[in-house]
Amino acid sequence: MADRAPLPYDFLPPVPGFTVTSDDVAAGVQMTERQVYNSFGMSGENISPQLSWSGFPEETKGFAVTCYDPDAPTGSGFWHWLVIDVPASVTSLPAGAGSAADPQLPAGTFHVRNDYGTKDFGGAAPPAGDEPHRYVFAVHALDVEALGVDSEVTPAVAGFNLRFHTIARGLLVPVYGH
């Protein structure tokens, strides 16, 4: 749609793509209440979806997983989830891996603070009546094992570092509106 914000990677240098799939969400399909925030007037379950990826470059040394809403009425979008330093041997995250209380992340992997201000998955919470928002789940294949940031950086700083270390990227873009 010409009147919608671009996807966050449209203006970065192009990189090869690979496949991202999920048992919980699908491209262009409305997410369920499981992936909806439980605040901001929403009453969802705030559970990160299961994600799997394949077809990334053989030279991949690590991954990062992010979720971004380019349609948020902020002028700068909204970061919902940032998972950094995922080992190259890991090709999936289970549903609920984004929980702050019980993160199911591989050793050495961590969350960066999202735009809700928490270090976990923050589900969908678009304003009522908005056209359904797009939630860009991205898996970034990296040329480094560790991105060189910690959990205190902003999403913008994490994104800056991802720009210079991403060698391929897989996207899965479900939607949510109410």
mmCIF file of C-alpha atoms in Angstrom:
data_model
loop_
_atom_site.group_PDB
_atom_site.id
_atom_site.type_symbol
_atom_site.label_atom_id
_atom_site.label_comp_id
_atom_site.label_asym_id
_atom_site.label_seq_id
_atom_site.Cartn_x
_atom_site.Cartn_y
_atom_site.Cartn_z
ATOM 1 C CA MET A 1 0.000 0.000 0.000
ATOM 2 C CA ALA A 2 1.469 3.316 -1.074
ATOM 3 C CA ASP A 3 0.161 5.180 1.984
ATOM 4 C CA ARG A 4 1.840 2.870 4.505
ATOM 5 C CA ALA A 5 5.244 3.237 6.097
ATOM 6 C CA PRO A 6 8.046 1.282 4.430
ATOM 7 C CA LEU A 7 9.342 -1.886 6.017
ATOM 8 C CA PRO A 8 12.382 -1.180 8.201
ATOM 9 C CA TYR A 9 14.826 -2.843 5.813
ATOM 10 C CA ASP A 10 13.673 -1.190 2.560
ATOM 11 C CA PHE A 11 16.390 1.475 2.703
ATOM 12 C CA LEU A 12 19.276 -0.613 3.983
ATOM 13 C CA PRO A 13 21.737 -2.299 1.627
ATOM 14 C CA PRO A 14 20.086 -5.394 0.154
ATOM 15 C CA VAL A 15 21.080 -8.789 1.516
ATOM 16 C CA PRO A 16 20.007 -12.283 0.461
ATOM 17 C CA GLY A 17 16.811 -13.639 1.975
ATOM 18 C CA PHE A 18 16.028 -16.947 3.633
ATOM 19 C CA THR A 19 12.950 -18.703 5.007
ATOM 20 C CA VAL A 20 11.289 -17.933 8.339
ATOM 21 C CA THR A 21 8.265 -19.995 9.389
ATOM 22 C CA SER A 22 6.099 -20.253 12.476
ATOM 23 C CA ASP A 23 3.596 -22.634 14.043
ATOM 24 C CA ASP A 24 1.845 -19.575 15.523
ATOM 25 C CA VAL A 25 1.769 -16.738 12.959
ATOM 26 C CA ALA A 26 1.623 -16.480 9.153
ATOM 27 C CA ALA A 27 2.418 -13.810 6.584
ATOM 28 C CA GLY A 28 -0.487 -11.416 6.088
ATOM 29 C CA VAL A 29 -2.703 -13.286 8.571
ATOM 30 C CA GLN A 30 -4.224 -11.780 11.749
ATOM 31 C CA MET A 31 -2.303 -12.826 14.867
ATOM 32 C CA THR A 32 -4.258 -14.374 17.741
ATOM 33 C CA GLU A 33 -4.663 -13.028 21.260
ATOM 34 C CA ARG A 34 -1.597 -15.091 22.215
ATOM 35 C CA GLN A 35 0.640 -12.487 20.521
ATOM 36 C CA VAL A 36 -1.305 -9.433 21.794
ATOM 37 C CA TYR A 37 -0.002 -7.202 24.597
ATOM 38 C CA ASN A 38 -1.601 -7.315 28.046
ATOM 39 C CA SER A 39 -1.732 -3.566 28.785
ATOM 40 C CA PHE A 40 -2.405 -0.320 26.869
ATOM 41 C CA GLY A 41 -6.088 -1.292 26.901
ATOM 42 C CA MET A 42 -5.328 -4.751 25.491
ATOM 43 C CA SER A 43 -5.910 -8.083 27.236
ATOM 44 C CA GLY A 44 -3.803 -10.508 25.236
ATOM 45 C CA GLU A 45 -1.466 -13.233 26.461
ATOM 46 C CA ASN A 46 1.765 -11.495 25.327
ATOM 47 C CA ILE A 47 3.418 -14.738 24.175
ATOM 48 C CA SER A 48 6.143 -14.559 21.535
ATOM 49 C CA PRO A 49 5.450 -16.850 18.576
ATOM 50 C CA GLN A 50 7.419 -19.956 17.728
ATOM 51 C CA LEU A 51 9.865 -19.168 14.896
ATOM 52 C CA SER A 52 12.066 -21.408 12.727
ATOM 53 C CA TRP A 53 14.503 -20.472 9.976
ATOM 54 C CA SER A 54 16.401 -22.205 7.186
ATOM 55 C CA GLY A 55 18.301 -21.457 3.986
ATOM 56 C CA PHE A 56 20.675 -18.898 5.530
ATOM 57 C CA PRO A 57 24.295 -18.630 4.331
ATOM 58 C CA GLU A 58 26.713 -21.348 5.393
ATOM 59 C CA GLU A 59 29.130 -18.730 6.733
ATOM 60 C CA THR A 60 26.571 -17.455 9.284
ATOM 61 C CA LYS A 61 28.220 -17.053 12.715
ATOM 62 C CA GLY A 62 25.169 -15.997 14.714
ATOM 63 C CA PHE A 63 21.629 -14.623 14.561
ATOM 64 C CA ALA A 64 19.455 -11.869 15.961
ATOM 65 C CA VAL A 65 15.653 -11.951 16.035
ATOM 66 C CA THR A 66 13.569 -8.773 15.996
ATOM 67 C CA CYS A 67 9.936 -7.693 15.720
ATOM 68 C CA TYR A 68 9.056 -4.190 14.519
ATOM 69 C CA ASP A 69 5.759 -2.408 13.779
ATOM 70 C CA PRO A 70 6.318 0.159 10.995
ATOM 71 C CA ASP A 71 2.647 1.238 11.235
ATOM 72 C CA ALA A 72 2.755 2.475 14.840
ATOM 73 C CA PRO A 73 1.574 6.103 15.052
ATOM 74 C CA THR A 74 4.895 7.356 16.416
ATOM 75 C CA GLY A 75 6.802 8.707 13.421
ATOM 76 C CA SER A 76 9.490 6.142 14.201
ATOM 77 C CA GLY A 77 7.640 2.813 14.329
ATOM 78 C CA PHE A 78 7.730 0.567 17.399
ATOM 79 C CA TRP A 79 10.189 -2.156 18.407
ATOM 80 C CA HIS A 80 8.371 -5.101 20.045
ATOM 81 C CA TRP A 81 11.201 -7.618 20.425
ATOM 82 C CA LEU A 82 14.978 -7.801 20.083
ATOM 83 C CA VAL A 83 16.886 -11.032 20.755
ATOM 84 C CA ILE A 84 20.649 -10.757 20.356
ATOM 85 C CA ASP A 85 23.583 -13.198 20.136
ATOM 86 C CA VAL A 86 21.647 -16.303 19.098
ATOM 87 C CA PRO A 87 24.238 -19.027 18.276
ATOM 88 C CA ALA A 88 24.583 -20.140 14.650
ATOM 89 C CA SER A 89 23.631 -23.682 15.705
ATOM 90 C CA VAL A 90 20.153 -22.499 16.770
ATOM 91 C CA THR A 91 17.507 -22.504 14.014
ATOM 92 C CA SER A 92 14.331 -21.966 16.039
ATOM 93 C CA LEU A 93 12.879 -20.355 19.130
ATOM 94 C CA PRO A 94 9.908 -21.907 20.929
ATOM 95 C CA ALA A 95 6.681 -20.035 21.636
ATOM 96 C CA GLY A 96 7.210 -18.051 24.815
ATOM 97 C CA ALA A 97 10.963 -17.585 24.320
ATOM 98 C CA GLY A 98 10.350 -13.868 24.744
ATOM 99 C CA SER A 99 9.067 -14.168 28.316
ATOM 100 C CA ALA A 100 10.845 -12.011 30.895
ATOM 101 C CA ALA A 101 9.782 -14.356 33.715
ATOM 102 C CA ASP A 102 10.888 -17.587 32.031
ATOM 103 C CA PRO A 103 12.946 -16.828 28.916
ATOM 104 C CA GLN A 104 13.572 -19.909 26.803
ATOM 105 C CA LEU A 105 16.677 -18.524 25.137
ATOM 106 C CA PRO A 106 19.931 -20.321 24.319
ATOM 107 C CA ALA A 107 22.913 -19.730 26.615
ATOM 108 C CA GLY A 108 24.517 -16.343 25.957
ATOM 109 C CA THR A 109 21.445 -14.991 24.176
ATOM 110 C CA PHE A 110 19.668 -11.941 25.612
ATOM 111 C CA HIS A 111 16.847 -9.441 25.127
ATOM 112 C CA VAL A 112 17.376 -5.750 24.412
ATOM 113 C CA ARG A 113 14.874 -3.316 25.891
ATOM 114 C CA ASN A 114 11.891 -2.902 23.531
ATOM 115 C CA ASP A 115 9.858 0.283 23.034
ATOM 116 C CA TYR A 116 7.555 -0.706 25.917
ATOM 117 C CA GLY A 117 10.671 -0.331 28.075
ATOM 118 C CA THR A 118 10.951 -4.021 28.973
ATOM 119 C CA LYS A 119 13.481 -6.711 28.096
ATOM 120 C CA ASP A 120 11.106 -9.260 26.604
ATOM 121 C CA PHE A 121 8.535 -9.741 23.856
ATOM 122 C CA GLY A 122 5.897 -7.033 23.880
ATOM 123 C CA GLY A 123 2.855 -8.077 21.874
ATOM 124 C CA ALA A 124 0.689 -6.184 19.413
ATOM 125 C CA ALA A 125 -1.295 -3.196 20.702
ATOM 126 C CA PRO A 126 -2.349 -0.979 17.793
ATOM 127 C CA PRO A 127 -4.892 1.783 18.394
ATOM 128 C CA ALA A 128 -8.503 0.627 17.991
ATOM 129 C CA GLY A 129 -9.818 1.404 14.540
ATOM 130 C CA ASP A 130 -6.399 1.567 12.839
ATOM 131 C CA GLU A 131 -5.936 -0.469 9.701
ATOM 132 C CA PRO A 132 -4.249 -3.723 10.806
ATOM 133 C CA HIS A 133 -0.609 -3.112 11.656
ATOM 134 C CA ARG A 134 2.210 -5.180 10.162
ATOM 135 C CA TYR A 135 4.533 -6.945 12.598
ATOM 136 C CA VAL A 136 7.879 -7.607 10.924
ATOM 137 C CA PHE A 137 9.497 -10.628 12.535
ATOM 138 C CA ALA A 138 13.043 -10.675 11.160
ATOM 139 C CA VAL A 139 15.816 -13.194 11.641
ATOM 140 C CA HIS A 140 19.176 -11.623 10.840
ATOM 141 C CA ALA A 141 22.044 -13.948 9.847
ATOM 142 C CA LEU A 142 25.244 -12.338 11.114
ATOM 143 C CA ASP A 143 28.948 -12.426 10.274
ATOM 144 C CA VAL A 144 29.816 -12.352 13.999
ATOM 145 C CA GLU A 145 29.037 -14.619 16.953
ATOM 146 C CA ALA A 146 28.378 -11.649 19.248
ATOM 147 C CA LEU A 147 26.966 -8.313 18.099
ATOM 148 C CA GLY A 148 29.090 -6.357 20.574
ATOM 149 C CA VAL A 149 26.219 -4.739 22.473
ATOM 150 C CA ASP A 150 24.567 -5.452 25.807
ATOM 151 C CA SER A 151 20.952 -5.499 26.952
ATOM 152 C CA GLU A 152 21.060 -1.798 27.900
ATOM 153 C CA VAL A 153 21.400 -0.452 24.339
ATOM 154 C CA THR A 154 18.434 1.115 22.607
ATOM 155 C CA PRO A 155 16.712 -0.648 19.708
ATOM 156 C CA ALA A 156 18.256 1.982 17.400
ATOM 157 C CA VAL A 157 21.793 1.115 18.537
ATOM 158 C CA ALA A 158 21.068 -2.610 18.147
ATOM 159 C CA GLY A 159 19.686 -1.884 14.651
ATOM 160 C CA PHE A 160 22.766 0.170 13.775
ATOM 161 C CA ASN A 161 25.020 -2.761 14.670
ATOM 162 C CA LEU A 162 22.763 -5.220 12.846
ATOM 163 C CA ARG A 163 23.030 -3.104 9.677
ATOM 164 C CA PHE A 164 26.805 -3.664 9.554
ATOM 165 C CA HIS A 165 26.813 -7.369 10.449
ATOM 166 C CA THR A 166 23.761 -8.788 8.646
ATOM 167 C CA ILE A 167 24.709 -11.018 5.716
ATOM 168 C CA ALA A 168 21.175 -12.320 5.051
ATOM 169 C CA ARG A 169 17.704 -11.735 6.475
ATOM 170 C CA GLY A 170 14.473 -13.709 6.631
ATOM 171 C CA LEU A 171 11.128 -12.011 7.237
ATOM 172 C CA LEU A 172 7.689 -13.134 8.378
ATOM 173 C CA VAL A 173 5.041 -10.372 8.491
ATOM 174 C CA PRO A 174 1.709 -11.190 10.158
ATOM 175 C CA VAL A 175 -0.802 -8.445 10.988
ATOM 176 C CA TYR A 176 -3.015 -7.402 13.876
ATOM 177 C CA GLY A 177 -5.887 -4.940 14.146
ATOM 178 C CA HIS A 178 -9.026 -4.515 16.228
#
